[in-house]
Amino acid sequence: MAIAIVLPQFHPFRQNDEWWGKGFTEWRNVAKAKPLYEGHYQPRLPGELGFYDLRLPEARAAQAELAREHGIGGFCYYHYWFTGERLMERPIEEIRASGEPDFPYCLAWANENWTRAWNGKDREMLIEQRYSDEDDEAHIRTLLPHFRDPRYIRIDGKPLFIVYKVDHLPDPQRTLATWRRIAREEGVGELTLAQFEWSGTGSGADPRKVGLDLSIEFAPDWRRLGGKHFTGWKSRLAMKLGFLPKAYGEHNFFDYDRMVDGVLAKPVPDYPFLRCVSPGFDNSARRSSGGATILMNSTPQRYRRWLEAALAWTRKHQPPKRQVVFINAWNEWAEGNHLEPDAVNGRTLLEATREALKHKD
């Protein structure tokens, strides 16, 4: 089963109106992006789904249908909770309440502070995570209706809930134990609790030691990028003389294949572990003035190779109830990281996904 990670941001909501201006969504950043050098693919504009609004049931249904057509088994929606305040909750709550689309889903708590840093500007705090026992209880109770939904994704027969940064929790064991207790008391039963394992979370540590059931690799893996391009003296001289674009020195460039090879060379963990792949990365739509990270040379063929390798690894190393691979992402348009069709390449990444899922060793 392949699960694609979904950003539910593409609709106006109150907090974004206050912080970025009335009607803001990331489509604004996507549409105004410009190429940084000759041959740089920007702007990345949506294809057949258009500049959709996730408040519309038709938009959500079109996403699910497109995913289903190409073999994707479910969506993992980011979930935003800040001490009782929820952001971007409308699409997923309408999915739950309406029963549509009839497509499997799960939730991942993106438990980071929000600052203005994502757009390359200052680090003004917009909304902060504050943790407490009372908040742990309130939080899990808002999630119980999702866990009861027949569409909700289960691993090992139990509802899957993912925490983006478990190391941000002051006392992970206490929080996770609270969640499990309340789920049992309220008749949901046992949970499968997971973390995204990525640079900065103590990657490689057995997640069961803090009360989790498994780790899910997060891609791209910034620890496996290999050397940054265009940093040597020859490159700097070529930029100074005008033989290379100045953008090469203002942003961070890495090679897609080198990163994939580094990821696939990682030792097999001795704890429950799910793999994740990514079709590419380029967040210059958010950081055009400098400091963007760009994975060069990503193609549908190279992405397919990575997905096939991740699926083969899963068949070899995971039991039947954990035959799951994550794909990051379905629609991170401002990060150049999406399976959804774009105006230039159409469905090529979705077609690569379908072919990889059909492939057997």
PDB file of N, CA and C in Angstrom, residues 267-360:
ATOM      1  N   PRO A 267      21.582   1.175   6.902  1.00  0.00           N
ATOM      2  CA  PRO A 267      21.380  -0.170   7.454  1.00  0.00           C
ATOM      3  C   PRO A 267      19.923  -0.410   7.820  1.00  0.00           C
ATOM      4  N   VAL A 268      19.517  -1.661   7.785  1.00  0.00           N
ATOM      5  CA  VAL A 268      18.148  -2.023   8.133  1.00  0.00           C
ATOM      6  C   VAL A 268      17.951  -1.823   9.632  1.00  0.00           C
ATOM      7  N   PRO A 269      16.993  -1.000  10.050  1.00  0.00           N
ATOM      8  CA  PRO A 269      16.772  -0.789  11.488  1.00  0.00           C
ATOM      9  C   PRO A 269      16.304  -2.076  12.171  1.00  0.00           C
ATOM     10  N   ASP A 270      16.611  -2.186  13.461  1.00  0.00           N
ATOM     11  CA  ASP A 270      16.161  -3.360  14.216  1.00  0.00           C
ATOM     12  C   ASP A 270      14.877  -3.069  14.980  1.00  0.00           C
ATOM     13  N   TYR A 271      14.090  -2.124  14.474  1.00  0.00           N
ATOM     14  CA  TYR A 271      12.795  -1.785  15.054  1.00  0.00           C
ATOM     15  C   TYR A 271      11.799  -1.597  13.909  1.00  0.00           C
ATOM     16  N   PRO A 272      10.500  -1.598  14.186  1.00  0.00           N
ATOM     17  CA  PRO A 272       9.503  -1.433  13.117  1.00  0.00           C
ATOM     18  C   PRO A 272       9.704  -0.109  12.379  1.00  0.00           C
ATOM     19  N   PHE A 273       9.759  -0.187  11.062  1.00  0.00           N
ATOM     20  CA  PHE A 273      10.209   0.958  10.256  1.00  0.00           C
ATOM     21  C   PHE A 273       9.533   0.904   8.897  1.00  0.00           C
ATOM     22  N   LEU A 274       8.951   2.025   8.476  1.00  0.00           N
ATOM     23  CA  LEU A 274       8.339   2.126   7.156  1.00  0.00           C
ATOM     24  C   LEU A 274       9.121   3.112   6.311  1.00  0.00           C
ATOM     25  N   ARG A 275       9.208   2.831   5.031  1.00  0.00           N
ATOM     26  CA  ARG A 275       9.985   3.676   4.129  1.00  0.00           C
ATOM     27  C   ARG A 275       9.117   4.778   3.529  1.00  0.00           C
ATOM     28  N   CYS A 276       9.821   5.819   3.060  1.00  0.00           N
ATOM     29  CA  CYS A 276       9.168   6.970   2.436  1.00  0.00           C
ATOM     30  C   CYS A 276      10.032   7.425   1.275  1.00  0.00           C
ATOM     31  N   VAL A 277       9.399   7.858   0.203  1.00  0.00           N
ATOM     32  CA  VAL A 277      10.116   8.370  -0.962  1.00  0.00           C
ATOM     33  C   VAL A 277       9.557   9.740  -1.323  1.00  0.00           C
ATOM     34  N   SER A 278      10.280  10.439  -2.186  1.00  0.00           N
ATOM     35  CA  SER A 278       9.856  11.781  -2.595  1.00  0.00           C
ATOM     36  C   SER A 278      10.180  11.986  -4.065  1.00  0.00           C
ATOM     37  N   PRO A 279       9.266  12.593  -4.823  1.00  0.00           N
ATOM     38  CA  PRO A 279       9.536  12.822  -6.248  1.00  0.00           C
ATOM     39  C   PRO A 279      10.510  13.953  -6.529  1.00  0.00           C
ATOM     40  N   GLY A 280      10.788  14.812  -5.535  1.00  0.00           N
ATOM     41  CA  GLY A 280      11.709  15.929  -5.764  1.00  0.00           C
ATOM     42  C   GLY A 280      11.583  16.957  -4.665  1.00  0.00           C
ATOM     43  N   PHE A 281      12.362  18.038  -4.796  1.00  0.00           N
ATOM     44  CA  PHE A 281      12.256  19.114  -3.808  1.00  0.00           C
ATOM     45  C   PHE A 281      12.859  20.379  -4.397  1.00  0.00           C
ATOM     46  N   ASP A 282      12.108  21.482  -4.258  1.00  0.00           N
ATOM     47  CA  ASP A 282      12.575  22.799  -4.697  1.00  0.00           C
ATOM     48  C   ASP A 282      11.669  23.841  -4.050  1.00  0.00           C
ATOM     49  N   ASN A 283      12.138  24.419  -2.941  1.00  0.00           N
ATOM     50  CA  ASN A 283      11.291  25.379  -2.227  1.00  0.00           C
ATOM     51  C   ASN A 283      11.619  26.826  -2.567  1.00  0.00           C
ATOM     52  N   SER A 284      12.135  27.055  -3.773  1.00  0.00           N
ATOM     53  CA  SER A 284      12.463  28.429  -4.171  1.00  0.00           C
ATOM     54  C   SER A 284      11.218  29.287  -4.364  1.00  0.00           C
ATOM     55  N   ALA A 285      10.038  28.680  -4.515  1.00  0.00           N
ATOM     56  CA  ALA A 285       8.809  29.486  -4.566  1.00  0.00           C
ATOM     57  C   ALA A 285       8.606  30.237  -3.263  1.00  0.00           C
ATOM     58  N   ARG A 286       9.113  29.693  -2.170  1.00  0.00           N
ATOM     59  CA  ARG A 286       9.027  30.347  -0.864  1.00  0.00           C
ATOM     60  C   ARG A 286      10.255  31.205  -0.564  1.00  0.00           C
ATOM     61  N   ARG A 287      11.393  30.852  -1.161  1.00  0.00           N
ATOM     62  CA  ARG A 287      12.660  31.473  -0.763  1.00  0.00           C
ATOM     63  C   ARG A 287      13.433  31.972  -1.986  1.00  0.00           C
ATOM     64  N   SER A 288      12.808  32.753  -2.802  1.00  0.00           N
ATOM     65  CA  SER A 288      13.455  33.203  -4.035  1.00  0.00           C
ATOM     66  C   SER A 288      14.642  34.115  -3.780  1.00  0.00           C
ATOM     67  N   SER A 289      14.659  34.802  -2.635  1.00  0.00           N
ATOM     68  CA  SER A 289      15.735  35.756  -2.363  1.00  0.00           C
ATOM     69  C   SER A 289      17.003  35.097  -1.853  1.00  0.00           C
ATOM     70  N   GLY A 290      16.946  33.815  -1.512  1.00  0.00           N
ATOM     71  CA  GLY A 290      18.141  33.122  -1.051  1.00  0.00           C
ATOM     72  C   GLY A 290      17.814  32.043  -0.047  1.00  0.00           C
ATOM     73  N   GLY A 291      18.678  31.023   0.000  1.00  0.00           N
ATOM     74  CA  GLY A 291      18.532  29.967   0.987  1.00  0.00           C
ATOM     75  C   GLY A 291      17.581  28.859   0.625  1.00  0.00           C
ATOM     76  N   ALA A 292      17.125  28.805  -0.627  1.00  0.00           N
ATOM     77  CA  ALA A 292      16.273  27.692  -1.046  1.00  0.00           C
ATOM     78  C   ALA A 292      17.098  26.411  -1.126  1.00  0.00           C
ATOM     79  N   THR A 293      16.421  25.283  -1.001  1.00  0.00           N
ATOM     80  CA  THR A 293      17.043  23.973  -1.193  1.00  0.00           C
ATOM     81  C   THR A 293      16.441  23.342  -2.439  1.00  0.00           C
ATOM     82  N   ILE A 294      17.316  22.926  -3.341  1.00  0.00           N
ATOM     83  CA  ILE A 294      16.871  22.401  -4.632  1.00  0.00           C
ATOM     84  C   ILE A 294      17.569  21.075  -4.896  1.00  0.00           C
ATOM     85  N   LEU A 295      16.777  20.024  -5.108  1.00  0.00           N
ATOM     86  CA  LEU A 295      17.313  18.740  -5.541  1.00  0.00           C
ATOM     87  C   LEU A 295      17.362  18.742  -7.061  1.00  0.00           C
ATOM     88  N   MET A 296      18.561  18.711  -7.595  1.00  0.00           N
ATOM     89  CA  MET A 296      18.732  18.754  -9.043  1.00  0.00           C
ATOM     90  C   MET A 296      18.596  17.350  -9.636  1.00  0.00           C
ATOM     91  N   ASN A 297      18.205  17.315 -10.909  1.00  0.00           N
ATOM     92  CA  ASN A 297      18.192  16.085 -11.702  1.00  0.00           C
ATOM     93  C   ASN A 297      17.126  15.079 -11.262  1.00  0.00           C
ATOM     94  N   SER A 298      16.081  15.545 -10.606  1.00  0.00           N
ATOM     95  CA  SER A 298      14.978  14.631 -10.300  1.00  0.00           C
ATOM     96  C   SER A 298      14.128  14.457 -11.555  1.00  0.00           C
ATOM     97  N   THR A 299      13.750  13.227 -11.836  1.00  0.00           N
ATOM     98  CA  THR A 299      12.912  12.902 -12.993  1.00  0.00           C
ATOM     99  C   THR A 299      11.909  11.833 -12.579  1.00  0.00           C
ATOM    100  N   PRO A 300      10.838  11.646 -13.339  1.00  0.00           N
ATOM    101  CA  PRO A 300       9.912  10.555 -13.025  1.00  0.00           C
ATOM    102  C   PRO A 300      10.594   9.186 -13.015  1.00  0.00           C
ATOM    103  N   GLN A 301      11.568   8.986 -13.902  1.00  0.00           N
ATOM    104  CA  GLN A 301      12.260   7.704 -13.963  1.00  0.00           C
ATOM    105  C   GLN A 301      13.094   7.457 -12.696  1.00  0.00           C
ATOM    106  N   ARG A 302      13.778   8.500 -12.230  1.00  0.00           N
ATOM    107  CA  ARG A 302      14.587   8.346 -11.016  1.00  0.00           C
ATOM    108  C   ARG A 302      13.698   8.158  -9.784  1.00  0.00           C
ATOM    109  N   TYR A 303      12.600   8.882  -9.760  1.00  0.00           N
ATOM    110  CA  TYR A 303      11.635   8.691  -8.670  1.00  0.00           C
ATOM    111  C   TYR A 303      11.083   7.270  -8.689  1.00  0.00           C
ATOM    112  N   ARG A 304      10.760   6.761  -9.868  1.00  0.00           N
ATOM    113  CA  ARG A 304      10.236   5.396  -9.960  1.00  0.00           C
ATOM    114  C   ARG A 304      11.259   4.385  -9.432  1.00  0.00           C
ATOM    115  N   ARG A 305      12.537   4.585  -9.756  1.00  0.00           N
ATOM    116  CA  ARG A 305      13.583   3.682  -9.263  1.00  0.00           C
ATOM    117  C   ARG A 305      13.584   3.641  -7.740  1.00  0.00           C
ATOM    118  N   TRP A 306      13.474   4.822  -7.114  1.00  0.00           N
ATOM    119  CA  TRP A 306      13.480   4.896  -5.656  1.00  0.00           C
ATOM    120  C   TRP A 306      12.253   4.201  -5.074  1.00  0.00           C
ATOM    121  N   LEU A 307      11.077   4.470  -5.642  1.00  0.00           N
ATOM    122  CA  LEU A 307       9.856   3.854  -5.137  1.00  0.00           C
ATOM    123  C   LEU A 307       9.911   2.336  -5.292  1.00  0.00           C
ATOM    124  N   GLU A 308      10.391   1.850  -6.427  1.00  0.00           N
ATOM    125  CA  GLU A 308      10.506   0.403  -6.611  1.00  0.00           C
ATOM    126  C   GLU A 308      11.437  -0.209  -5.577  1.00  0.00           C
ATOM    127  N   ALA A 309      12.554   0.480  -5.293  1.00  0.00           N
ATOM    128  CA  ALA A 309      13.495  -0.026  -4.293  1.00  0.00           C
ATOM    129  C   ALA A 309      12.872  -0.037  -2.902  1.00  0.00           C
ATOM    130  N   ALA A 310      12.104   1.009  -2.575  1.00  0.00           N
ATOM    131  CA  ALA A 310      11.449   1.065  -1.264  1.00  0.00           C
ATOM    132  C   ALA A 310      10.401  -0.035  -1.126  1.00  0.00           C
ATOM    133  N   LEU A 311       9.668  -0.301  -2.195  1.00  0.00           N
ATOM    134  CA  LEU A 311       8.665  -1.361  -2.166  1.00  0.00           C
ATOM    135  C   LEU A 311       9.320  -2.733  -2.023  1.00  0.00           C
ATOM    136  N   ALA A 312      10.433  -2.944  -2.742  1.00  0.00           N
ATOM    137  CA  ALA A 312      11.146  -4.220  -2.638  1.00  0.00           C
ATOM    138  C   ALA A 312      11.686  -4.420  -1.223  1.00  0.00           C
ATOM    139  N   TRP A 313      12.227  -3.354  -0.642  1.00  0.00           N
ATOM    140  CA  TRP A 313      12.734  -3.420   0.736  1.00  0.00           C
ATOM    141  C   TRP A 313      11.602  -3.782   1.694  1.00  0.00           C
ATOM    142  N   THR A 314      10.444  -3.189   1.492  1.00  0.00           N
ATOM    143  CA  THR A 314       9.299  -3.435   2.368  1.00  0.00           C
ATOM    144  C   THR A 314       8.833  -4.879   2.267  1.00  0.00           C
ATOM    145  N   ARG A 315       8.766  -5.396   1.058  1.00  0.00           N
ATOM    146  CA  ARG A 315       8.360  -6.794   0.889  1.00  0.00           C
ATOM    147  C   ARG A 315       9.324  -7.737   1.604  1.00  0.00           C
ATOM    148  N   LYS A 316      10.592  -7.373   1.626  1.00  0.00           N
ATOM    149  CA  LYS A 316      11.623  -8.232   2.223  1.00  0.00           C
ATOM    150  C   LYS A 316      11.670  -8.119   3.740  1.00  0.00           C
ATOM    151  N   HIS A 317      11.475  -6.905   4.264  1.00  0.00           N
ATOM    152  CA  HIS A 317      11.785  -6.663   5.676  1.00  0.00           C
ATOM    153  C   HIS A 317      10.572  -6.428   6.575  1.00  0.00           C
ATOM    154  N   GLN A 318       9.375  -6.267   6.010  1.00  0.00           N
ATOM    155  CA  GLN A 318       8.211  -5.961   6.837  1.00  0.00           C
ATOM    156  C   GLN A 318       7.175  -7.086   6.762  1.00  0.00           C
ATOM    157  N   PRO A 319       6.464  -7.333   7.855  1.00  0.00           N
ATOM    158  CA  PRO A 319       5.440  -8.386   7.854  1.00  0.00           C
ATOM    159  C   PRO A 319       4.243  -7.986   6.998  1.00  0.00           C
ATOM    160  N   PRO A 320       3.364  -8.931   6.692  1.00  0.00           N
ATOM    161  CA  PRO A 320       2.232  -8.644   5.793  1.00  0.00           C
ATOM    162  C   PRO A 320       1.367  -7.465   6.221  1.00  0.00           C
ATOM    163  N   LYS A 321       1.166  -7.256   7.521  1.00  0.00           N
ATOM    164  CA  LYS A 321       0.302  -6.165   7.978  1.00  0.00           C
ATOM    165  C   LYS A 321       0.990  -4.805   7.926  1.00  0.00           C
ATOM    166  N   ARG A 322       2.281  -4.769   7.579  1.00  0.00           N
ATOM    167  CA  ARG A 322       2.988  -3.493   7.480  1.00  0.00           C
ATOM    168  C   ARG A 322       3.595  -3.308   6.088  1.00  0.00           C
ATOM    169  N   GLN A 323       2.897  -3.755   5.066  1.00  0.00           N
ATOM    170  CA  GLN A 323       3.356  -3.558   3.691  1.00  0.00           C
ATOM    171  C   GLN A 323       2.913  -2.177   3.221  1.00  0.00           C
ATOM    172  N   VAL A 324       3.583  -1.152   3.755  1.00  0.00           N
ATOM    173  CA  VAL A 324       3.195   0.241   3.526  1.00  0.00           C
ATOM    174  C   VAL A 324       4.427   1.064   3.194  1.00  0.00           C
ATOM    175  N   VAL A 325       4.312   1.911   2.175  1.00  0.00           N
ATOM    176  CA  VAL A 325       5.341   2.899   1.837  1.00  0.00           C
ATOM    177  C   VAL A 325       4.659   4.260   1.743  1.00  0.00           C
ATOM    178  N   PHE A 326       5.291   5.276   2.321  1.00  0.00           N
ATOM    179  CA  PHE A 326       4.771   6.640   2.247  1.00  0.00           C
ATOM    180  C   PHE A 326       5.426   7.394   1.090  1.00  0.00           C
ATOM    181  N   ILE A 327       4.681   8.336   0.528  1.00  0.00           N
ATOM    182  CA  ILE A 327       5.193   9.208  -0.531  1.00  0.00           C
ATOM    183  C   ILE A 327       5.005  10.647  -0.088  1.00  0.00           C
ATOM    184  N   ASN A 328       6.090  11.376  -0.011  1.00  0.00           N
ATOM    185  CA  ASN A 328       6.055  12.791   0.353  1.00  0.00           C
ATOM    186  C   ASN A 328       6.465  13.622  -0.870  1.00  0.00           C
ATOM    187  N   ALA A 329       5.524  14.203  -1.587  1.00  0.00           N
ATOM    188  CA  ALA A 329       4.183  14.488  -1.091  1.00  0.00           C
ATOM    189  C   ALA A 329       3.207  14.437  -2.270  1.00  0.00           C
ATOM    190  N   TRP A 330       1.932  14.494  -1.911  1.00  0.00           N
ATOM    191  CA  TRP A 330       0.896  14.584  -2.933  1.00  0.00           C
ATOM    192  C   TRP A 330       0.826  15.978  -3.531  1.00  0.00           C
ATOM    193  N   ASN A 331       0.967  17.026  -2.699  1.00  0.00           N
ATOM    194  CA  ASN A 331       0.661  18.374  -3.197  1.00  0.00           C
ATOM    195  C   ASN A 331       1.450  19.483  -2.501  1.00  0.00           C
ATOM    196  N   GLU A 332       2.717  19.258  -2.211  1.00  0.00           N
ATOM    197  CA  GLU A 332       3.551  20.331  -1.650  1.00  0.00           C
ATOM    198  C   GLU A 332       4.075  21.193  -2.807  1.00  0.00           C
ATOM    199  N   TRP A 333       3.179  21.958  -3.397  1.00  0.00           N
ATOM    200  CA  TRP A 333       3.517  22.713  -4.603  1.00  0.00           C
ATOM    201  C   TRP A 333       4.603  23.751  -4.361  1.00  0.00           C
ATOM    202  N   ALA A 334       4.590  24.421  -3.233  1.00  0.00           N
ATOM    203  CA  ALA A 334       5.589  25.464  -2.973  1.00  0.00           C
ATOM    204  C   ALA A 334       6.947  24.877  -2.614  1.00  0.00           C
ATOM    205  N   GLU A 335       7.012  23.552  -2.451  1.00  0.00           N
ATOM    206  CA  GLU A 335       8.284  22.870  -2.236  1.00  0.00           C
ATOM    207  C   GLU A 335       8.694  22.066  -3.466  1.00  0.00           C
ATOM    208  N   GLY A 336       8.013  22.257  -4.577  1.00  0.00           N
ATOM    209  CA  GLY A 336       8.346  21.509  -5.784  1.00  0.00           C
ATOM    210  C   GLY A 336       8.303  20.012  -5.555  1.00  0.00           C
ATOM    211  N   ASN A 337       7.340  19.570  -4.785  1.00  0.00           N
ATOM    212  CA  ASN A 337       7.322  18.208  -4.267  1.00  0.00           C
ATOM    213  C   ASN A 337       5.881  17.707  -4.338  1.00  0.00           C
ATOM    214  N   HIS A 338       5.489  17.178  -5.494  1.00  0.00           N
ATOM    215  CA  HIS A 338       4.068  16.850  -5.690  1.00  0.00           C
ATOM    216  C   HIS A 338       3.912  15.761  -6.732  1.00  0.00           C
ATOM    217  N   LEU A 339       2.916  14.904  -6.514  1.00  0.00           N
ATOM    218  CA  LEU A 339       2.499  13.927  -7.513  1.00  0.00           C
ATOM    219  C   LEU A 339       1.398  14.475  -8.405  1.00  0.00           C
ATOM    220  N   GLU A 340       0.635  15.424  -7.906  1.00  0.00           N
ATOM    221  CA  GLU A 340      -0.451  15.987  -8.706  1.00  0.00           C
ATOM    222  C   GLU A 340       0.076  16.495 -10.046  1.00  0.00           C
ATOM    223  N   PRO A 341      -0.732  16.370 -11.102  1.00  0.00           N
ATOM    224  CA  PRO A 341      -0.281  16.786 -12.426  1.00  0.00           C
ATOM    225  C   PRO A 341       0.043  18.268 -12.490  1.00  0.00           C
ATOM    226  N   ASP A 342       1.128  18.591 -13.195  1.00  0.00           N
ATOM    227  CA  ASP A 342       1.435  20.000 -13.434  1.00  0.00           C
ATOM    228  C   ASP A 342       1.216  20.334 -14.899  1.00  0.00           C
ATOM    229  N   ALA A 343       1.328  21.619 -15.216  1.00  0.00           N
ATOM    230  CA  ALA A 343       0.965  22.097 -16.548  1.00  0.00           C
ATOM    231  C   ALA A 343       1.953  21.667 -17.618  1.00  0.00           C
ATOM    232  N   VAL A 344       3.171  21.301 -17.225  1.00  0.00           N
ATOM    233  CA  VAL A 344       4.202  20.918 -18.199  1.00  0.00           C
ATOM    234  C   VAL A 344       4.288  19.400 -18.352  1.00  0.00           C
ATOM    235  N   ASN A 345       4.332  18.691 -17.237  1.00  0.00           N
ATOM    236  CA  ASN A 345       4.598  17.250 -17.271  1.00  0.00           C
ATOM    237  C   ASN A 345       3.363  16.382 -17.088  1.00  0.00           C
ATOM    238  N   GLY A 346       2.218  17.002 -16.853  1.00  0.00           N
ATOM    239  CA  GLY A 346       0.991  16.226 -16.736  1.00  0.00           C
ATOM    240  C   GLY A 346       1.057  15.181 -15.641  1.00  0.00           C
ATOM    241  N   ARG A 347       0.646  13.968 -15.988  1.00  0.00           N
ATOM    242  CA  ARG A 347       0.534  12.887 -15.007  1.00  0.00           C
ATOM    243  C   ARG A 347       1.790  12.026 -14.902  1.00  0.00           C
ATOM    244  N   THR A 348       2.915  12.479 -15.388  1.00  0.00           N
ATOM    245  CA  THR A 348       4.080  11.595 -15.489  1.00  0.00           C
ATOM    246  C   THR A 348       4.506  11.014 -14.144  1.00  0.00           C
ATOM    247  N   LEU A 349       4.444  11.795 -13.077  1.00  0.00           N
ATOM    248  CA  LEU A 349       4.829  11.263 -11.763  1.00  0.00           C
ATOM    249  C   LEU A 349       3.798  10.265 -11.247  1.00  0.00           C
ATOM    250  N   LEU A 350       2.532  10.518 -11.511  1.00  0.00           N
ATOM    251  CA  LEU A 350       1.507   9.551 -11.128  1.00  0.00           C
ATOM    252  C   LEU A 350       1.653   8.258 -11.924  1.00  0.00           C
ATOM    253  N   GLU A 351       1.969   8.385 -13.194  1.00  0.00           N
ATOM    254  CA  GLU A 351       2.163   7.189 -14.014  1.00  0.00           C
ATOM    255  C   GLU A 351       3.377   6.399 -13.547  1.00  0.00           C
ATOM    256  N   ALA A 352       4.442   7.102 -13.151  1.00  0.00           N
ATOM    257  CA  ALA A 352       5.617   6.422 -12.600  1.00  0.00           C
ATOM    258  C   ALA A 352       5.259   5.696 -11.311  1.00  0.00           C
ATOM    259  N   THR A 353       4.406   6.313 -10.506  1.00  0.00           N
ATOM    260  CA  THR A 353       3.948   5.678  -9.267  1.00  0.00           C
ATOM    261  C   THR A 353       3.191   4.392  -9.574  1.00  0.00           C
ATOM    262  N   ARG A 354       2.270   4.468 -10.513  1.00  0.00           N
ATOM    263  CA  ARG A 354       1.471   3.288 -10.866  1.00  0.00           C
ATOM    264  C   ARG A 354       2.353   2.152 -11.384  1.00  0.00           C
ATOM    265  N   GLU A 355       3.310   2.488 -12.232  1.00  0.00           N
ATOM    266  CA  GLU A 355       4.193   1.454 -12.775  1.00  0.00           C
ATOM    267  C   GLU A 355       5.051   0.824 -11.683  1.00  0.00           C
ATOM    268  N   ALA A 356       5.546   1.641 -10.762  1.00  0.00           N
ATOM    269  CA  ALA A 356       6.353   1.096  -9.665  1.00  0.00           C
ATOM    270  C   ALA A 356       5.530   0.161  -8.790  1.00  0.00           C
ATOM    271  N   LEU A 357       4.284   0.535  -8.533  1.00  0.00           N
ATOM    272  CA  LEU A 357       3.432  -0.296  -7.689  1.00  0.00           C
ATOM    273  C   LEU A 357       3.076  -1.618  -8.364  1.00  0.00           C
ATOM    274  N   LYS A 358       3.084  -1.646  -9.692  1.00  0.00           N
ATOM    275  CA  LYS A 358       2.829  -2.889 -10.426  1.00  0.00           C
ATOM    276  C   LYS A 358       4.051  -3.793 -10.461  1.00  0.00           C
ATOM    277  N   HIS A 359       5.230  -3.183 -10.324  1.00  0.00           N
ATOM    278  CA  HIS A 359       6.493  -3.906 -10.515  1.00  0.00           C
ATOM    279  C   HIS A 359       6.728  -4.901  -9.383  1.00  0.00           C
ATOM    280  N   LYS A 360       7.188  -6.075  -9.733  1.00  0.00           N
ATOM    281  CA  LYS A 360       7.583  -7.086  -8.748  1.00  0.00           C
ATOM    282  C   LYS A 360       9.031  -7.477  -9.009  1.00  0.00           C
TER     283      LYS A 360
END
